[in-house]
Structure formats: structure tokens, C-alpha cells
Coordinates of C-alpha atoms in Angstrom, one line a residue:
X8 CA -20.9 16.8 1.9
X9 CA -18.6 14.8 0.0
X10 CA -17.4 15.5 -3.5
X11 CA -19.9 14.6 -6.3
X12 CA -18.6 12.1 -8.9
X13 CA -21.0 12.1 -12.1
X14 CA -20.7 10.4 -15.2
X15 CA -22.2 10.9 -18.3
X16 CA -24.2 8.0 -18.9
X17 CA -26.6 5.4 -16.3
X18 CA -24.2 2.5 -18.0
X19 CA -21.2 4.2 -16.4
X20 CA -22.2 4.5 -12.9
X21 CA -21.7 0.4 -11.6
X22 CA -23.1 -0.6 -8.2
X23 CA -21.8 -0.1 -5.4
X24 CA -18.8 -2.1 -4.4
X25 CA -19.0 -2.1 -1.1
X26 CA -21.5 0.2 1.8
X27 CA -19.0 3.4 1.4
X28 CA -19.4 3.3 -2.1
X29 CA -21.4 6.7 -2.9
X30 CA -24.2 6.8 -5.7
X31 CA -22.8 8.6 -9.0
X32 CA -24.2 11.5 -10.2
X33 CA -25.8 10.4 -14.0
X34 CA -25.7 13.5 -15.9
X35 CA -27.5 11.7 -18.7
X36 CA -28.2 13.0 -22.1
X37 CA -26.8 16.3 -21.1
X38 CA -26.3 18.0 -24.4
X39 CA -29.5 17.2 -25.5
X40 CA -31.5 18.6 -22.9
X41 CA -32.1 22.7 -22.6
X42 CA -28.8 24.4 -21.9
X43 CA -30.6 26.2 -18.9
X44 CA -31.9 22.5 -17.6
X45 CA -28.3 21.1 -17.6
X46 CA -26.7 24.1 -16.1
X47 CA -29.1 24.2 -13.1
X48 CA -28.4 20.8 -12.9
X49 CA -24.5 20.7 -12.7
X50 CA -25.2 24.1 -10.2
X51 CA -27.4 22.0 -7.8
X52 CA -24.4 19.3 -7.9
X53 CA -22.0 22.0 -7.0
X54 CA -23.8 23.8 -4.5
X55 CA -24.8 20.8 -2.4
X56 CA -21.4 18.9 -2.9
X57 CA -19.3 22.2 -3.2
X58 CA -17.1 20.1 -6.0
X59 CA -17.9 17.9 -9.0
X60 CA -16.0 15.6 -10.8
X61 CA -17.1 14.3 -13.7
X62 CA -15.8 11.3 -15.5
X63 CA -16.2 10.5 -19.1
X64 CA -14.8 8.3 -22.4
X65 CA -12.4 9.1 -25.2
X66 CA -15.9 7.8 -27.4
X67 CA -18.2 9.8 -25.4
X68 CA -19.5 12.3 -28.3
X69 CA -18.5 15.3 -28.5
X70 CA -21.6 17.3 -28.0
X71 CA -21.4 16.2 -24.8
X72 CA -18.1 17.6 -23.9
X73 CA -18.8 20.9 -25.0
X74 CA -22.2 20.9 -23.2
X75 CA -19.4 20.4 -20.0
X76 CA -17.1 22.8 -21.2
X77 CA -19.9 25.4 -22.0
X78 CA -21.6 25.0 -18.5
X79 CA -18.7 25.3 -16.8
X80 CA -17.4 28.4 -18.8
X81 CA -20.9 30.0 -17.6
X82 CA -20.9 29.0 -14.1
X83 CA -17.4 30.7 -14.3
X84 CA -16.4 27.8 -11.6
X85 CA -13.1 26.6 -10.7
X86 CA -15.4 23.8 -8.5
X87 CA -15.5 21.5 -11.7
X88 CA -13.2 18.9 -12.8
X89 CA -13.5 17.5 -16.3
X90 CA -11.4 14.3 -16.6
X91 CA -11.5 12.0 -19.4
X92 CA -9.0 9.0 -19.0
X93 CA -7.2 7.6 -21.9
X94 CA -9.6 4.1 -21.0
X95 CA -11.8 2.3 -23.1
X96 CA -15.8 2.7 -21.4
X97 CA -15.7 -0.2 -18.8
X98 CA -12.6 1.1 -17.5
X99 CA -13.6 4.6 -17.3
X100 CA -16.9 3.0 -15.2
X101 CA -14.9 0.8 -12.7
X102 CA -12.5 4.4 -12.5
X103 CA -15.1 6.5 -11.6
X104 CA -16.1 3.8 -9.2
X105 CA -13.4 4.3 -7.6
X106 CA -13.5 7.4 -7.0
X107 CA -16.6 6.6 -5.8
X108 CA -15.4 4.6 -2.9
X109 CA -12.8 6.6 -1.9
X110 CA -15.4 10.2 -1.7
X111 CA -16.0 8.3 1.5
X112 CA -12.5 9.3 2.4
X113 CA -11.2 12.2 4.4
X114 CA -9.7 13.1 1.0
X115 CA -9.9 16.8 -0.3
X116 CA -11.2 17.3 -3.3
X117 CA -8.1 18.5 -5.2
X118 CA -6.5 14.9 -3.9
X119 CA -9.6 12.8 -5.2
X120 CA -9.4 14.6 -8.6
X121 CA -5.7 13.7 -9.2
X122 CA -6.5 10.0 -7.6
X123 CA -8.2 9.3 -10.7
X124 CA -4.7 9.7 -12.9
X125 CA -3.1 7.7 -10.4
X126 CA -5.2 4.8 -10.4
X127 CA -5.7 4.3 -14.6
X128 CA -1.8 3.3 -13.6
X129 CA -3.2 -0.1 -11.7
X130 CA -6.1 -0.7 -14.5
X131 CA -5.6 -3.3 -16.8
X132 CA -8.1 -3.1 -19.4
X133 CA -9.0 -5.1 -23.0
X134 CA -11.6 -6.8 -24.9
X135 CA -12.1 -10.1 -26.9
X136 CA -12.9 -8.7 -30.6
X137 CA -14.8 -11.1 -33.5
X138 CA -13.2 -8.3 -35.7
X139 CA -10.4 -5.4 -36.0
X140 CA -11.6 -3.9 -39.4
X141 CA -12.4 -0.9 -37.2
X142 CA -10.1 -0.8 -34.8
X143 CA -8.4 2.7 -34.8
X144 CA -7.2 3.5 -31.1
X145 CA -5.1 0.5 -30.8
X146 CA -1.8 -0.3 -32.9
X147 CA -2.7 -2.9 -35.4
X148 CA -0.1 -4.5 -38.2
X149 CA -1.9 -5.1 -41.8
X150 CA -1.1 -8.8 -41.3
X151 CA -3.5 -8.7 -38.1
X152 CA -6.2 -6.7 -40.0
X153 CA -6.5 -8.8 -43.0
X154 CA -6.4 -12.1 -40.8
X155 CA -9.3 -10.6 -38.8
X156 CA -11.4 -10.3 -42.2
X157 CA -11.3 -14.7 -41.9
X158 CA -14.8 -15.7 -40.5
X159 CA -14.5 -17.1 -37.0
X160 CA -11.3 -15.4 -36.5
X161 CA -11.4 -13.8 -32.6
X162 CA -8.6 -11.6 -31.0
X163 CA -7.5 -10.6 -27.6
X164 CA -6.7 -6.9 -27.1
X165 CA -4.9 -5.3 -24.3
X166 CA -5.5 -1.6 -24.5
X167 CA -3.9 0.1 -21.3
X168 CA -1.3 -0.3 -20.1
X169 CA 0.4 -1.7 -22.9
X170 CA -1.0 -2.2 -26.0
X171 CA -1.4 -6.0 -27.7
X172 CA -3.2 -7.3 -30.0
X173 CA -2.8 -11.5 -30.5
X174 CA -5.2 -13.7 -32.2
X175 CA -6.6 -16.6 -30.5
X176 CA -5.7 -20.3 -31.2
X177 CA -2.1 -19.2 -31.7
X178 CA 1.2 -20.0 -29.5
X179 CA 1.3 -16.4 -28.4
X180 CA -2.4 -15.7 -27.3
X181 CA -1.4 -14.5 -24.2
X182 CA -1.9 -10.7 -22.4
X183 CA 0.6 -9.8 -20.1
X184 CA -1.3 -9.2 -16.7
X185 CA -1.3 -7.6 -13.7
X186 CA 1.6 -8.6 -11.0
X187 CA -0.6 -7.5 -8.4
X188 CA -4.0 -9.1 -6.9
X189 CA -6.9 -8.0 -8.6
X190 CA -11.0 -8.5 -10.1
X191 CA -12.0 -9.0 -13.0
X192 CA -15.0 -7.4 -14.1
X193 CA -16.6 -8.5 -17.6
X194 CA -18.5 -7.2 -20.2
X195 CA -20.5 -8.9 -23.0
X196 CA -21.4 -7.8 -26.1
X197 CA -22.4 -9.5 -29.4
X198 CA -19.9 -12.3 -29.2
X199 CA -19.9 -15.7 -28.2
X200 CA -17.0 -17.2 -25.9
X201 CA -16.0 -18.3 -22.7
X202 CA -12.2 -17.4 -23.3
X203 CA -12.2 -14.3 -20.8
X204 CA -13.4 -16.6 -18.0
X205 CA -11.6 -20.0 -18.4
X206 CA -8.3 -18.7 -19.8
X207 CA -7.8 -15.2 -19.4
X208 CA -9.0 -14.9 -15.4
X209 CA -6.3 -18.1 -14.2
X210 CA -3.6 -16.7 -15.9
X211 CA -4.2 -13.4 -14.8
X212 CA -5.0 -14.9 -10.9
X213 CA -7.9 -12.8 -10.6
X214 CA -9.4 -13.2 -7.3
X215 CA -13.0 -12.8 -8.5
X216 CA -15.3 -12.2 -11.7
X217 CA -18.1 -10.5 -12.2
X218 CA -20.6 -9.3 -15.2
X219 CA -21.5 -5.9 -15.8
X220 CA -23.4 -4.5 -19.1
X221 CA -21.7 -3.4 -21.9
X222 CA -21.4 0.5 -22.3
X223 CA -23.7 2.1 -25.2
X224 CA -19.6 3.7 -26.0
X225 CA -17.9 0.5 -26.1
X226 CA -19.2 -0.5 -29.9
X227 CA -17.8 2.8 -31.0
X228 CA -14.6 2.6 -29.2
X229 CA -13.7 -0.7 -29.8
X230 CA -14.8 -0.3 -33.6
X231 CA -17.6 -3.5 -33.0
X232 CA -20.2 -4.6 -31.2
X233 CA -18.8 -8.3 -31.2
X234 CA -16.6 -7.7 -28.1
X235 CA -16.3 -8.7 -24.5
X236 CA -15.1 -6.1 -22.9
X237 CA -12.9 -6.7 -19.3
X238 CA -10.9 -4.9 -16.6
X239 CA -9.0 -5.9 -14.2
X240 CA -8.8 -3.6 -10.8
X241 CA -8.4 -3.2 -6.9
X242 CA -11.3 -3.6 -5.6
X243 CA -11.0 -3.2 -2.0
X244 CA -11.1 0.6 -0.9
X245 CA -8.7 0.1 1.9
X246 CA -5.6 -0.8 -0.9
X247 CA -7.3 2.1 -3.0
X248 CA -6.9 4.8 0.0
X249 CA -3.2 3.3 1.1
X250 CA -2.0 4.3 -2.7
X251 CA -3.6 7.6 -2.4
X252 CA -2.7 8.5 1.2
X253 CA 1.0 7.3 0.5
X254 CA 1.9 10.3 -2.2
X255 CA 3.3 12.9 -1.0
X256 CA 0.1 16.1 -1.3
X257 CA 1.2 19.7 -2.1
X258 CA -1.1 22.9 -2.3
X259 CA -1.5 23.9 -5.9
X260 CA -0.3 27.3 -6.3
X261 CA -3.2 29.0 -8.2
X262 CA -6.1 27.8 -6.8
X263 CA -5.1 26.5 -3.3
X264 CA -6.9 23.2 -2.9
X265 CA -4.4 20.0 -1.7
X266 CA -2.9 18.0 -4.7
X267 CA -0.8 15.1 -5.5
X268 CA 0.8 15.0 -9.3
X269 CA 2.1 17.4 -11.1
X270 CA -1.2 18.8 -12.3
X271 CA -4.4 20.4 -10.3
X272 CA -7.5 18.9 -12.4
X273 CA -9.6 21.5 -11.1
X274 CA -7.8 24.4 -12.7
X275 CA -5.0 22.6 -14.9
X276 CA -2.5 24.9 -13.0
X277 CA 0.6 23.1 -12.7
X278 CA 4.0 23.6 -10.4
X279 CA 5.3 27.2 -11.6
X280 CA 9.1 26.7 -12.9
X281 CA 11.4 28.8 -10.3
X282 CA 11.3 32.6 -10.3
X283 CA 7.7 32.5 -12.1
X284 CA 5.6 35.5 -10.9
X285 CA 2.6 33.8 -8.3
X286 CA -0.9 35.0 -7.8
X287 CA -1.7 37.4 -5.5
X288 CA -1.2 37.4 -1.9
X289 CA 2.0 35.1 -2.4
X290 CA 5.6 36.6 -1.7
X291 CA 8.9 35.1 -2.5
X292 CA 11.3 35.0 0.8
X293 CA 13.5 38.3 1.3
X294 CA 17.6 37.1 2.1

């Protein structure tokens, strides 16, 4: 079977984007339910799929996380992979997406773990904001915080890869875009505005727009529910497998599954610095 990809909410896992895309595991409202429930349930995941990746938000609570962090302390399993990108919510959907297309692949699971760092690197995500009164994960000047307090007053924020934060109606309201083609998916939450569609998809050539919901998480990571939230990604799982396939894999020294990076996301092992001691079973040439 191929590896599981979960997420921690039903707003996370977005349909299928094309026939290879595999269903997401929703491992919804995990902390709340009996610790015994949610650990069979990871278990089953891991014993049918034999590895689990599960994707969440920086806003996902935190209960959550250490509902994953417990259960995988208890299944004492190195089968688990915790990864939670640096993304705002839609991002971290249309990421574990993609990871859903590519499980398809004849990619170990080692390799599809460490795809998921690779990719946030083609992701260009934002939101159009009615305020930034709240707004504590991006970089904002005072000057752009007490003009956001003036009624009507909408702005345009890049969050990855670059920060930027520009107001709208003014010479510069403009987000630097990908150089690469791409799809826009879009977002809409308690804000009016047609902005993301008839100015921000031309100047970013998008080949193609569609509309997802809003993630429950994206009011509390963007500080307001007055957003449309947007991403901009490869699509096609062809481009998706060619960027994987082309780095270079290595076979992570502690735990032995097939990597790329400088980091195995199933047991955060990383390249031992020359003349380290190895584990077990590995011997340094005689000569």
C-alpha cells in the first residue's frame, strides 16, 4: 500500500486533482477524542499503509500536536512523520495534496516525507486582508498597522516566500509572483472583492483559478476572518514527480529508509559530521 498522507482537519484534505490523486487520511478532532480511540486509529493507518505522514498548520492548536506527539511516543514508531510547514492553512492543504498525488509514485516513503520541504519552495502563498490589527506572523511597519485601522482600507499580503505587505489603491500594490507556470487556488472568507481574480491572477499568469473553502485555521492565522486566502502551485503531478525524482536520494544513516535533503522527517536524523560513531551494524573502511 502506499504511504498514508492525513491531515488534521476535513477542510485540509482538497479533492482530488487528478485520478492518482489518493484520498487523505482526516484525523479529525484527534485530541478531543479518547486517547485509546486515536491511537488505534493512527495504528490502523500504520499497519495498513506501513508509513504515515501527517500534515498540519503553524495555527493548528496545540492540543492537537501533542495528541500526535503523545501517540507516536506510545506506538514507540519511527513509521510516523510529523511535518508542519512554515505555510499559512490553504497552503498546507494544496501541500499535503501534493503529496497526495505523488503517493501514486514509485517514491519511498523516506523520499515523499522530505518532498514536502521541497515543494513549500515552489508555493507562493497570501491573502487579501480588510485588516492587519492582528497580524503577528508577518512583518508589519506601525505606518501599515495604523493605516489598516481606516474603514475600507484592504491589503495584499505575500506570506511565503517572501514576505510583503502593500495596501491596495496604491502605486506599489503589487506581489512579486511566481516566474514559473502555475494555479491559483482561492479562498474566501468574510471579505468582499474581486481583486485576487481580476488583478492578482493576470499579473501572476496563472493558468487556472479555482475556489476552495476557507480553513476553520485561517481566521486565526491570518489574525481575521475578512480574508481571501490564495496559493499559487504546480498542479500537474508529472512537473511535481520530475522535481522530486531529479535530487539526488541518499539512505539516512540511522534509520535506513531513502532520503533527499539534509534531514530524514521520519526520525529527524541528519548526515553524521565525519568520524561520528554510526549505529550498529555499520563499519568505517579499514586502509
Amino acid at each position: 500500500m502506499p504511504t498514508a498522507i492525513a491531515v488534521t482537519g476535513a477542510d485540509l484534505a482538497l479533492p482530488a486533482q487528478d485520478e492518482r490523486t489518493l484520498p487523505a487520511a482526516v484525523l479529525a478532532d484527534i485530541d478531543r477524542a479518547p486517547l485509546e480511540q486515536a491511537l488505534l486509529a493512527v495504528q490502523t493507518l500504520v499497519e495498513q499503509h506501513g508509513h504515515v505522514i501527517v500534515v498540519y498548520s503553524g495555527a493548528t492548536p496545540a492540543s492537537v500536536e501533542r495528541r500526535l506527539l503523545t501517540i507516536r511516543s506510545l506506538l514507540e514508531s519511527d513509521r510516523i512523520a510529523l511535518f508542519r510547514p512554515d505555510l499559512p492553512p490553504l497552503a498546507v492543504a494544496v501541500l499535503a495534496r501534493q503529496l497526495r498525488q505523488l503517493a501514486s509514485c514509485d517514491l519511498g516513503p523516506g523520499v515523499l516525507a522530505a518532498a514536502g520541504r521541497l515543494l513549500t519552495h515552489y508555493l507562493h502563498a497570501g491573502a487579501l486582508l480588510g485588516t492587519l490589527s492582528r497580524l503577528d506572523r508577518i512583518p508589519v511597519d506601525l505606518k501599515a498597522h495604523a493605516r489598516s485601522w481606516v474603514p475600507g482600507s484592504q491589503f495584499a499580503v505575500l506570506a511565503h516566500p517572501e514576505p510583503r505587505v502593500v495596501r491596495l489603491g496604491t502605486p506599489d500594490a503589487r506581489l512579486p509572483g511566481p516566474d514559473f507556470g502555475t494555479s491559483l487556488l482561492v479562498a474566501k472568507g468574510q471579505l468582499q472583492s474581486d481583486w485576487v481574480g481580476t488583478t492578482l491572477a493576470p499579473a501572476w499568469q496563472v493558468r487556472g483559478l479555482r475556489e476552495a473553502p476557507l480553513p476553520a485555521e485561517s481566521a486565526d492565522w491570518w489574525g481575521t476572518g475578512k480574508a481571501i486566502e490564495f496559493v499559487a502551485h504546480l498542479p500537474d503531478l508529472s512537473v511535481l514527480y520530475q522535481l522530486v525524482a531529479s535530487v539526488r536520494q541518499s539512505a539516512c544513516h540511522w534509520c535506513g529508509l531513502d532520503v533527499i535533503g539534509d534531514r530524514c522527517v521520519f526520525c529527524s536524523a541528519t548526515p553524521p559530521a565525519y568520524g561520528e560513531l554510526q549505529p550498529y551494524g555499520t563499519h568505517a573502511p579499514v586502509g
